[in-house]
């Protein structure tokens, strides 16, 4: 019998409302829910592919145990828990709790509560080794906010702004930093048609750049130069918000002095843009009444992420682009606790965390444990060495920079466990693979999209949207699956540990509401609905009220930003000494020699695609209909100069390694810049010889020796490469 159910897609943080057609327990079709007012029925190809995610041939229906010959045999999920527990007990006895690490990836988007349970298990074990991709993604968001200070009421709303600036962000596709999550393409289109002037900094005419009033198609990696140049013009032309600065900002003189040498002539030559465009961008931003500058992975990956993100915050602060008293709060919380945002600064704080790494001179920071150090922590022998790694919705073998090192590290572990719905590259190396139900087989809550606001500016919903969904189908007949949270809970039971559930409402020093801790009853496995209740114990809108609206609802919450406290003297700092010193280093660089690199004449940049999320779906036939590989995008001019045609096999060489790729002409690129999406590229002789089979792994080209000293993040964009026709 065919029936339809309202639900929402949880592949990425847009959480688009959907209507799922189910026939006899099978998901037949997924459409956008046209009745959900905030989304206009929007979905992307990934959401519409959920039927195949659920029932496709790659779907794991049983947990697996690796055999001595490397093959896999199904194992009962509870038996797998017992095996893993026994091994963990032995490892902890021999090496101590720090030998056990957990890495959670983007496959936890549908199941954030599994992450909280996994974290609780690590805490009960006494291990600090909790890693997330945030530290190989945009750790600069949190570092820069620590250096600059945080505006408690948050940024200005997109909907009411007359300018907006995206720096290495393409949220129409990524639904990440920069635009509201609900149908971002439509939000941007409506805003631009309503008169908003968009500024985009991207070496590529990205989906967002197509709507730009000014597109600064700069050389990759020149974001600090460009931002310093814009700040210089804004200060020189008196376009700052003097009243806001006088009350809330410190360090303007230091900033003015530091940007002085970034003249329009210098910036234009160095970034490879026109002076007129730079000046137009600065004037557009400075003269506007409202609107923010937002950085994302582009500048984060080009090695000076902390500085770029910091300068973007400075730009926002000198122009007074933070929510003011009396305005409607942009993020008032629905499923998170009630909170009255204040129009005042939380001053800069230290970004240092507690834990010291044994490698790379790194330590924990406000952004978390440095994931870039994890492979070395596994490989370096001695006390504290990581011996067991649990990967939750994560595929480090495909996603980590320097794939050969990742391969060596994962291969040397005493215990590797992967919780994944597919046999990912990482799962294929694991000792145990735990198969969980899919998102459509589990209940869901939009909680995470709200909590994203704690991680950076212009993140998360910019409305008052919340939705709860029941599972829309049962698990397949004959399957033996275990939910992510259940796996960690049962592990704790086997190990005789008691777990405490923790709700955090903030990050670093900015804690919006007090942390809540709830000891769990270890005699009974909680289901997800129990955990939803725990997480929303003090939510502004009661969970039961949210549940009354199965198609989701924009809760009409009118919370106004409160004025600053009468005795508040806190200021945002736009002149932090370490950042000003780094800017001076940038200015002292010999950029002409770097740009004229003859051995590696191209700059290879990162980019994302609509039909995959990192490595997820790179092997889903329905989403890889036209090609099963990730082309190397090259400007037609560069194609011609190198005698390449569409489909030519090319050799891409960096100082670290060499891969084969398939050339594809792309006139949206700046000449001299090539782009490749990550997450593709099976290993093995056949796949490595023929990139058309499964694509190319761009992470082989990265090297860990070139890394940010605070976050450990290696250079992941603006990689110098040579591209030549493959001899074969
Ligand atoms: N070259 C290069 N490298 C990069 C990046 C880049 O831009 N360029 N980006 C970096 C960034 S920003 C990030 S965040 C990391 C991502 O790094 P990871 O998160 O480690 O990698 P993903 O490929 O996203 O892995 C997600 C896994 O989750 C699984 N999964 C999907 N749905 C579910 C589910 O419902 N349940 C469970 N349990 N598993 C599920 C998928 O099958 C997949 O194996 O990669 C980083 N690496
Ligand atoms: N469809 C889809 N959505 C996703 C993902 C996905 O893989 N696919 N991944 C998810 C994840 S894990 C993340 S972290 C977010 C990331 O979300 P975004 O940060 O928005 O990532 P991209 O879409 O790659 O946009 C980054 C842009 O930076 C540009 N760029 C590259 N190098 C530079 C540089 O040096 N300077 C500047 N100014 N620009 C540069 C690229 O051309 C690209 O257009 O997306 C999330 N959403
Ligand atoms: S944008 Fe696509 S993947 Fe993300 S939630 Fe919406 S339908 Fe799902
Ligand atoms: Mo990411």
PDB file of N, CA, C and O in Angstrom, residues 150-158 164 176-181 292 294 322-323 327-334 336-341 449-465 510 512 540 557 559 561:
ATOM      1  N   UNK A 150      33.606  38.192  21.005  1.00  0.00           N
ATOM      2  CA  UNK A 150      32.364  37.679  20.438  1.00  0.00           C
ATOM      3  C   UNK A 150      31.252  38.677  20.736  1.00  0.00           C
ATOM      4  O   UNK A 150      31.192  39.229  21.825  1.00  0.00           O
ATOM      5  N   UNK A 151      30.399  38.906  19.785  1.00  0.00           N
ATOM      6  CA  UNK A 151      29.250  39.788  20.007  1.00  0.00           C
ATOM      7  C   UNK A 151      28.087  38.921  20.465  1.00  0.00           C
ATOM      8  O   UNK A 151      27.620  38.043  19.732  1.00  0.00           O
ATOM      9  N   UNK A 152      27.624  39.150  21.684  1.00  0.00           N
ATOM     10  CA  UNK A 152      26.683  38.214  22.293  1.00  0.00           C
ATOM     11  C   UNK A 152      25.394  38.094  21.480  1.00  0.00           C
ATOM     12  O   UNK A 152      24.855  37.009  21.312  1.00  0.00           O
ATOM     13  N   UNK A 153      24.927  39.193  20.924  1.00  0.00           N
ATOM     14  CA  UNK A 153      23.676  39.143  20.142  1.00  0.00           C
ATOM     15  C   UNK A 153      23.881  38.583  18.744  1.00  0.00           C
ATOM     16  O   UNK A 153      22.920  38.382  18.009  1.00  0.00           O
ATOM     17  N   UNK A 154      25.128  38.337  18.363  1.00  0.00           N
ATOM     18  CA  UNK A 154      25.399  37.755  17.046  1.00  0.00           C
ATOM     19  C   UNK A 154      25.371  38.792  15.930  1.00  0.00           C
ATOM     20  O   UNK A 154      25.247  40.003  16.169  1.00  0.00           O
ATOM     21  N   UNK A 155      25.472  38.290  14.713  1.00  0.00           N
ATOM     22  CA  UNK A 155      25.569  39.172  13.548  1.00  0.00           C
ATOM     23  C   UNK A 155      24.225  39.718  13.111  1.00  0.00           C
ATOM     24  O   UNK A 155      23.181  39.400  13.690  1.00  0.00           O
ATOM     25  N   UNK A 156      24.279  40.562  12.079  1.00  0.00           N
ATOM     26  CA  UNK A 156      23.039  41.100  11.527  1.00  0.00           C
ATOM     27  C   UNK A 156      22.354  40.042  10.670  1.00  0.00           C
ATOM     28  O   UNK A 156      22.997  39.135  10.156  1.00  0.00           O
ATOM     29  N   UNK A 157      21.051  40.215  10.499  1.00  0.00           N
ATOM     30  CA  UNK A 157      20.316  39.203   9.741  1.00  0.00           C
ATOM     31  C   UNK A 157      20.525  39.437   8.252  1.00  0.00           C
ATOM     32  O   UNK A 157      20.648  40.570   7.786  1.00  0.00           O
ATOM     33  N   UNK A 158      20.550  38.340   7.519  1.00  0.00           N
ATOM     34  CA  UNK A 158      20.703  38.404   6.069  1.00  0.00           C
ATOM     35  C   UNK A 158      19.513  39.124   5.439  1.00  0.00           C
ATOM     36  O   UNK A 158      19.662  39.990   4.577  1.00  0.00           O
ATOM     37  N   UNK A 164      26.204  42.148   1.367  1.00  0.00           N
ATOM     38  CA  UNK A 164      26.603  40.864   1.966  1.00  0.00           C
ATOM     39  C   UNK A 164      27.891  40.468   1.266  1.00  0.00           C
ATOM     40  O   UNK A 164      28.050  40.729   0.073  1.00  0.00           O
ATOM     41  N   UNK A 176      26.219  25.977   3.873  1.00  0.00           N
ATOM     42  CA  UNK A 176      27.048  26.116   5.064  1.00  0.00           C
ATOM     43  C   UNK A 176      27.157  27.597   5.382  1.00  0.00           C
ATOM     44  O   UNK A 176      26.234  28.354   5.088  1.00  0.00           O
ATOM     45  N   UNK A 177      28.261  28.052   5.943  1.00  0.00           N
ATOM     46  CA  UNK A 177      28.364  29.449   6.381  1.00  0.00           C
ATOM     47  C   UNK A 177      27.996  30.431   5.296  1.00  0.00           C
ATOM     48  O   UNK A 177      28.442  30.291   4.170  1.00  0.00           O
ATOM     49  N   UNK A 178      27.260  31.454   5.652  1.00  0.00           N
ATOM     50  CA  UNK A 178      27.100  32.577   4.738  1.00  0.00           C
ATOM     51  C   UNK A 178      25.676  32.915   4.366  1.00  0.00           C
ATOM     52  O   UNK A 178      25.357  34.086   4.230  1.00  0.00           O
ATOM     53  N   UNK A 179      24.824  31.933   4.175  1.00  0.00           N
ATOM     54  CA  UNK A 179      23.431  32.218   3.818  1.00  0.00           C
ATOM     55  C   UNK A 179      22.520  31.405   4.725  1.00  0.00           C
ATOM     56  O   UNK A 179      22.937  30.369   5.245  1.00  0.00           O
ATOM     57  N   UNK A 180      21.275  31.862   4.898  1.00  0.00           N
ATOM     58  CA  UNK A 180      20.328  31.052   5.674  1.00  0.00           C
ATOM     59  C   UNK A 180      20.212  29.663   5.041  1.00  0.00           C
ATOM     60  O   UNK A 180      20.341  29.522   3.823  1.00  0.00           O
ATOM     61  N   UNK A 181      19.967  28.669   5.859  1.00  0.00           N
ATOM     62  CA  UNK A 181      19.983  27.280   5.382  1.00  0.00           C
ATOM     63  C   UNK A 181      18.769  26.925   4.519  1.00  0.00           C
ATOM     64  O   UNK A 181      18.816  25.974   3.760  1.00  0.00           O
ATOM     65  N   UNK A 292      26.998  41.602   6.419  1.00  0.00           N
ATOM     66  CA  UNK A 292      28.199  41.032   7.014  1.00  0.00           C
ATOM     67  C   UNK A 292      29.167  40.478   5.970  1.00  0.00           C
ATOM     68  O   UNK A 292      28.785  40.172   4.851  1.00  0.00           O
ATOM     69  N   UNK A 294      31.574  37.222   5.464  1.00  0.00           N
ATOM     70  CA  UNK A 294      31.649  35.861   6.005  1.00  0.00           C
ATOM     71  C   UNK A 294      32.696  35.049   5.256  1.00  0.00           C
ATOM     72  O   UNK A 294      32.699  35.011   4.024  1.00  0.00           O
ATOM     73  N   UNK A 322      26.915  44.264  13.767  1.00  0.00           N
ATOM     74  CA  UNK A 322      26.428  43.305  14.757  1.00  0.00           C
ATOM     75  C   UNK A 322      25.029  43.727  15.182  1.00  0.00           C
ATOM     76  O   UNK A 322      24.684  44.906  15.082  1.00  0.00           O
ATOM     77  N   UNK A 323      24.253  42.752  15.654  1.00  0.00           N
ATOM     78  CA  UNK A 323      22.861  43.036  16.021  1.00  0.00           C
ATOM     79  C   UNK A 323      22.818  44.076  17.136  1.00  0.00           C
ATOM     80  O   UNK A 323      23.512  43.961  18.137  1.00  0.00           O
ATOM     81  N   UNK A 327      16.627  45.423  18.103  1.00  0.00           N
ATOM     82  CA  UNK A 327      16.336  44.662  16.883  1.00  0.00           C
ATOM     83  C   UNK A 327      15.802  43.282  17.252  1.00  0.00           C
ATOM     84  O   UNK A 327      16.038  42.787  18.345  1.00  0.00           O
ATOM     85  N   UNK A 328      15.153  42.683  16.280  1.00  0.00           N
ATOM     86  CA  UNK A 328      14.662  41.322  16.489  1.00  0.00           C
ATOM     87  C   UNK A 328      15.865  40.374  16.464  1.00  0.00           C
ATOM     88  O   UNK A 328      16.717  40.459  15.584  1.00  0.00           O
ATOM     89  N   UNK A 329      15.930  39.472  17.449  1.00  0.00           N
ATOM     90  CA  UNK A 329      17.067  38.540  17.527  1.00  0.00           C
ATOM     91  C   UNK A 329      17.066  37.606  16.318  1.00  0.00           C
ATOM     92  O   UNK A 329      16.014  37.115  15.914  1.00  0.00           O
ATOM     93  N   UNK A 330      18.236  37.387  15.742  1.00  0.00           N
ATOM     94  CA  UNK A 330      18.326  36.515  14.570  1.00  0.00           C
ATOM     95  C   UNK A 330      18.245  35.050  14.989  1.00  0.00           C
ATOM     96  O   UNK A 330      17.687  34.216  14.300  1.00  0.00           O
ATOM     97  N   UNK A 331      18.831  34.734  16.117  1.00  0.00           N
ATOM     98  CA  UNK A 331      18.875  33.336  16.581  1.00  0.00           C
ATOM     99  C   UNK A 331      18.307  33.244  18.001  1.00  0.00           C
ATOM    100  O   UNK A 331      19.051  33.137  18.961  1.00  0.00           O
ATOM    101  N   UNK A 332      17.002  33.284  18.151  1.00  0.00           N
ATOM    102  CA  UNK A 332      16.443  33.353  19.505  1.00  0.00           C
ATOM    103  C   UNK A 332      16.299  31.985  20.171  1.00  0.00           C
ATOM    104  O   UNK A 332      15.913  31.919  21.316  1.00  0.00           O
ATOM    105  N   UNK A 333      16.573  30.895  19.465  1.00  0.00           N
ATOM    106  CA  UNK A 333      16.439  29.516  19.974  1.00  0.00           C
ATOM    107  C   UNK A 333      14.974  29.072  20.001  1.00  0.00           C
ATOM    108  O   UNK A 333      14.104  29.780  20.486  1.00  0.00           O
ATOM    109  N   UNK A 334      14.770  27.887  19.471  1.00  0.00           N
ATOM    110  CA  UNK A 334      13.460  27.248  19.536  1.00  0.00           C
ATOM    111  C   UNK A 334      13.603  25.981  20.378  1.00  0.00           C
ATOM    112  O   UNK A 334      13.002  25.857  21.442  1.00  0.00           O
ATOM    113  N   UNK A 336      16.584  25.055  21.542  1.00  0.00           N
ATOM    114  CA  UNK A 336      17.579  25.381  22.572  1.00  0.00           C
ATOM    115  C   UNK A 336      16.877  26.239  23.629  1.00  0.00           C
ATOM    116  O   UNK A 336      15.788  26.761  23.379  1.00  0.00           O
ATOM    117  N   UNK A 337      17.499  26.418  24.792  1.00  0.00           N
ATOM    118  CA  UNK A 337      16.801  27.147  25.858  1.00  0.00           C
ATOM    119  C   UNK A 337      16.567  28.618  25.517  1.00  0.00           C
ATOM    120  O   UNK A 337      17.312  29.218  24.738  1.00  0.00           O
ATOM    121  N   UNK A 338      15.551  29.172  26.132  1.00  0.00           N
ATOM    122  CA  UNK A 338      15.251  30.592  25.967  1.00  0.00           C
ATOM    123  C   UNK A 338      16.474  31.408  26.378  1.00  0.00           C
ATOM    124  O   UNK A 338      17.186  31.043  27.308  1.00  0.00           O
ATOM    125  N   UNK A 339      16.682  32.497  25.674  1.00  0.00           N
ATOM    126  CA  UNK A 339      17.910  33.252  25.875  1.00  0.00           C
ATOM    127  C   UNK A 339      17.668  34.656  25.353  1.00  0.00           C
ATOM    128  O   UNK A 339      17.091  34.818  24.281  1.00  0.00           O
ATOM    129  N   UNK A 340      18.048  35.661  26.113  1.00  0.00           N
ATOM    130  CA  UNK A 340      17.904  37.028  25.639  1.00  0.00           C
ATOM    131  C   UNK A 340      19.268  37.547  25.216  1.00  0.00           C
ATOM    132  O   UNK A 340      20.148  37.750  26.045  1.00  0.00           O
ATOM    133  N   UNK A 341      19.481  37.714  23.911  1.00  0.00           N
ATOM    134  CA  UNK A 341      20.784  38.197  23.459  1.00  0.00           C
ATOM    135  C   UNK A 341      20.983  39.656  23.827  1.00  0.00           C
ATOM    136  O   UNK A 341      20.037  40.436  23.817  1.00  0.00           O
ATOM    137  N   UNK A 449      20.860  22.157  13.571  1.00  0.00           N
ATOM    138  CA  UNK A 449      20.951  23.360  12.744  1.00  0.00           C
ATOM    139  C   UNK A 449      20.873  24.616  13.614  1.00  0.00           C
ATOM    140  O   UNK A 449      21.443  25.657  13.284  1.00  0.00           O
ATOM    141  N   UNK A 450      20.175  24.509  14.738  1.00  0.00           N
ATOM    142  CA  UNK A 450      20.171  25.644  15.675  1.00  0.00           C
ATOM    143  C   UNK A 450      21.507  25.757  16.392  1.00  0.00           C
ATOM    144  O   UNK A 450      22.049  26.845  16.548  1.00  0.00           O
ATOM    145  N   UNK A 451      22.029  24.613  16.825  1.00  0.00           N
ATOM    146  CA  UNK A 451      23.268  24.625  17.612  1.00  0.00           C
ATOM    147  C   UNK A 451      24.466  25.099  16.783  1.00  0.00           C
ATOM    148  O   UNK A 451      25.471  25.551  17.341  1.00  0.00           O
ATOM    149  N   UNK A 452      24.368  25.024  15.457  1.00  0.00           N
ATOM    150  CA  UNK A 452      25.470  25.489  14.613  1.00  0.00           C
ATOM    151  C   UNK A 452      25.816  26.956  14.840  1.00  0.00           C
ATOM    152  O   UNK A 452      26.892  27.409  14.524  1.00  0.00           O
ATOM    153  N   UNK A 453      24.856  27.719  15.363  1.00  0.00           N
ATOM    154  CA  UNK A 453      25.143  29.142  15.573  1.00  0.00           C
ATOM    155  C   UNK A 453      26.302  29.326  16.552  1.00  0.00           C
ATOM    156  O   UNK A 453      26.961  30.363  16.554  1.00  0.00           O
ATOM    157  N   UNK A 454      26.545  28.319  17.401  1.00  0.00           N
ATOM    158  CA  UNK A 454      27.640  28.448  18.363  1.00  0.00           C
ATOM    159  C   UNK A 454      29.015  28.358  17.689  1.00  0.00           C
ATOM    160  O   UNK A 454      30.024  28.688  18.283  1.00  0.00           O
ATOM    161  N   UNK A 455      29.044  27.817  16.466  1.00  0.00           N
ATOM    162  CA  UNK A 455      30.341  27.547  15.847  1.00  0.00           C
ATOM    163  C   UNK A 455      30.857  28.700  14.992  1.00  0.00           C
ATOM    164  O   UNK A 455      32.040  28.727  14.675  1.00  0.00           O
ATOM    165  N   UNK A 456      30.024  29.631  14.583  1.00  0.00           N
ATOM    166  CA  UNK A 456      30.536  30.718  13.758  1.00  0.00           C
ATOM    167  C   UNK A 456      29.441  31.664  13.325  1.00  0.00           C
ATOM    168  O   UNK A 456      28.266  31.455  13.646  1.00  0.00           O
ATOM    169  N   UNK A 457      29.824  32.694  12.588  1.00  0.00           N
ATOM    170  CA  UNK A 457      28.857  33.711  12.155  1.00  0.00           C
ATOM    171  C   UNK A 457      28.076  33.226  10.940  1.00  0.00           C
ATOM    172  O   UNK A 457      28.591  32.492  10.114  1.00  0.00           O
ATOM    173  N   UNK A 458      26.836  33.717  10.818  1.00  0.00           N
ATOM    174  CA  UNK A 458      25.954  33.416   9.690  1.00  0.00           C
ATOM    175  C   UNK A 458      25.875  31.919   9.436  1.00  0.00           C
ATOM    176  O   UNK A 458      26.021  31.429   8.333  1.00  0.00           O
ATOM    177  N   UNK A 459      25.659  31.193  10.489  1.00  0.00           N
ATOM    178  CA  UNK A 459      25.531  29.745  10.456  1.00  0.00           C
ATOM    179  C   UNK A 459      24.186  29.398  11.030  1.00  0.00           C
ATOM    180  O   UNK A 459      23.747  29.991  12.005  1.00  0.00           O
ATOM    181  N   UNK A 460      23.555  28.409  10.472  1.00  0.00           N
ATOM    182  CA  UNK A 460      22.325  27.912  11.066  1.00  0.00           C
ATOM    183  C   UNK A 460      21.100  28.605  10.498  1.00  0.00           C
ATOM    184  O   UNK A 460      21.185  29.394   9.564  1.00  0.00           O
ATOM    185  N   UNK A 461      19.958  28.284  11.051  1.00  0.00           N
ATOM    186  CA  UNK A 461      18.717  28.893  10.601  1.00  0.00           C
ATOM    187  C   UNK A 461      18.734  30.369  10.955  1.00  0.00           C
ATOM    188  O   UNK A 461      19.236  30.757  11.995  1.00  0.00           O
ATOM    189  N   UNK A 462      18.165  31.203  10.089  1.00  0.00           N
ATOM    190  CA  UNK A 462      17.969  32.600  10.468  1.00  0.00           C
ATOM    191  C   UNK A 462      16.479  32.849  10.585  1.00  0.00           C
ATOM    192  O   UNK A 462      15.964  33.891  10.231  1.00  0.00           O
ATOM    193  N   UNK A 463      15.780  31.816  11.021  1.00  0.00           N
ATOM    194  CA  UNK A 463      14.360  31.982  11.291  1.00  0.00           C
ATOM    195  C   UNK A 463      14.090  31.225  12.570  1.00  0.00           C
ATOM    196  O   UNK A 463      14.994  30.949  13.340  1.00  0.00           O
ATOM    197  N   UNK A 464      12.867  30.872  12.798  1.00  0.00           N
ATOM    198  CA  UNK A 464      12.507  30.263  14.065  1.00  0.00           C
ATOM    199  C   UNK A 464      11.935  28.888  13.770  1.00  0.00           C
ATOM    200  O   UNK A 464      10.932  28.471  14.314  1.00  0.00           O
ATOM    201  N   UNK A 465      12.594  28.216  12.838  1.00  0.00           N
ATOM    202  CA  UNK A 465      12.103  26.963  12.288  1.00  0.00           C
ATOM    203  C   UNK A 465      12.458  25.778  13.181  1.00  0.00           C
ATOM    204  O   UNK A 465      13.572  25.700  13.704  1.00  0.00           O
ATOM    205  N   UNK A 510      32.142  31.407  25.362  1.00  0.00           N
ATOM    206  CA  UNK A 510      30.790  31.922  25.205  1.00  0.00           C
ATOM    207  C   UNK A 510      29.777  30.815  25.467  1.00  0.00           C
ATOM    208  O   UNK A 510      29.501  29.992  24.614  1.00  0.00           O
ATOM    209  N   UNK A 512      26.022  30.271  26.350  1.00  0.00           N
ATOM    210  CA  UNK A 512      24.780  31.039  26.342  1.00  0.00           C
ATOM    211  C   UNK A 512      23.915  30.696  27.555  1.00  0.00           C
ATOM    212  O   UNK A 512      23.290  31.576  28.148  1.00  0.00           O
ATOM    213  N   UNK A 540      13.139  26.501  24.529  1.00  0.00           N
ATOM    214  CA  UNK A 540      12.200  27.632  24.565  1.00  0.00           C
ATOM    215  C   UNK A 540      10.796  27.163  24.191  1.00  0.00           C
ATOM    216  O   UNK A 540       9.824  27.499  24.840  1.00  0.00           O
ATOM    217  N   UNK A 557       8.461  33.781  17.266  1.00  0.00           N
ATOM    218  CA  UNK A 557       9.052  34.184  18.537  1.00  0.00           C
ATOM    219  C   UNK A 557       9.627  35.576  18.364  1.00  0.00           C
ATOM    220  O   UNK A 557      10.493  35.789  17.519  1.00  0.00           O
ATOM    221  N   UNK A 559      11.773  37.916  19.983  1.00  0.00           N
ATOM    222  CA  UNK A 559      12.730  38.251  21.033  1.00  0.00           C
ATOM    223  C   UNK A 559      13.553  39.438  20.552  1.00  0.00           C
ATOM    224  O   UNK A 559      14.097  39.414  19.449  1.00  0.00           O
ATOM    225  N   UNK A 561      16.728  42.150  20.911  1.00  0.00           N
ATOM    226  CA  UNK A 561      18.081  42.255  21.457  1.00  0.00           C
ATOM    227  C   UNK A 561      18.055  43.274  22.600  1.00  0.00           C
ATOM    228  O   UNK A 561      17.541  44.383  22.434  1.00  0.00           O
TER     229      UNK A 561
END
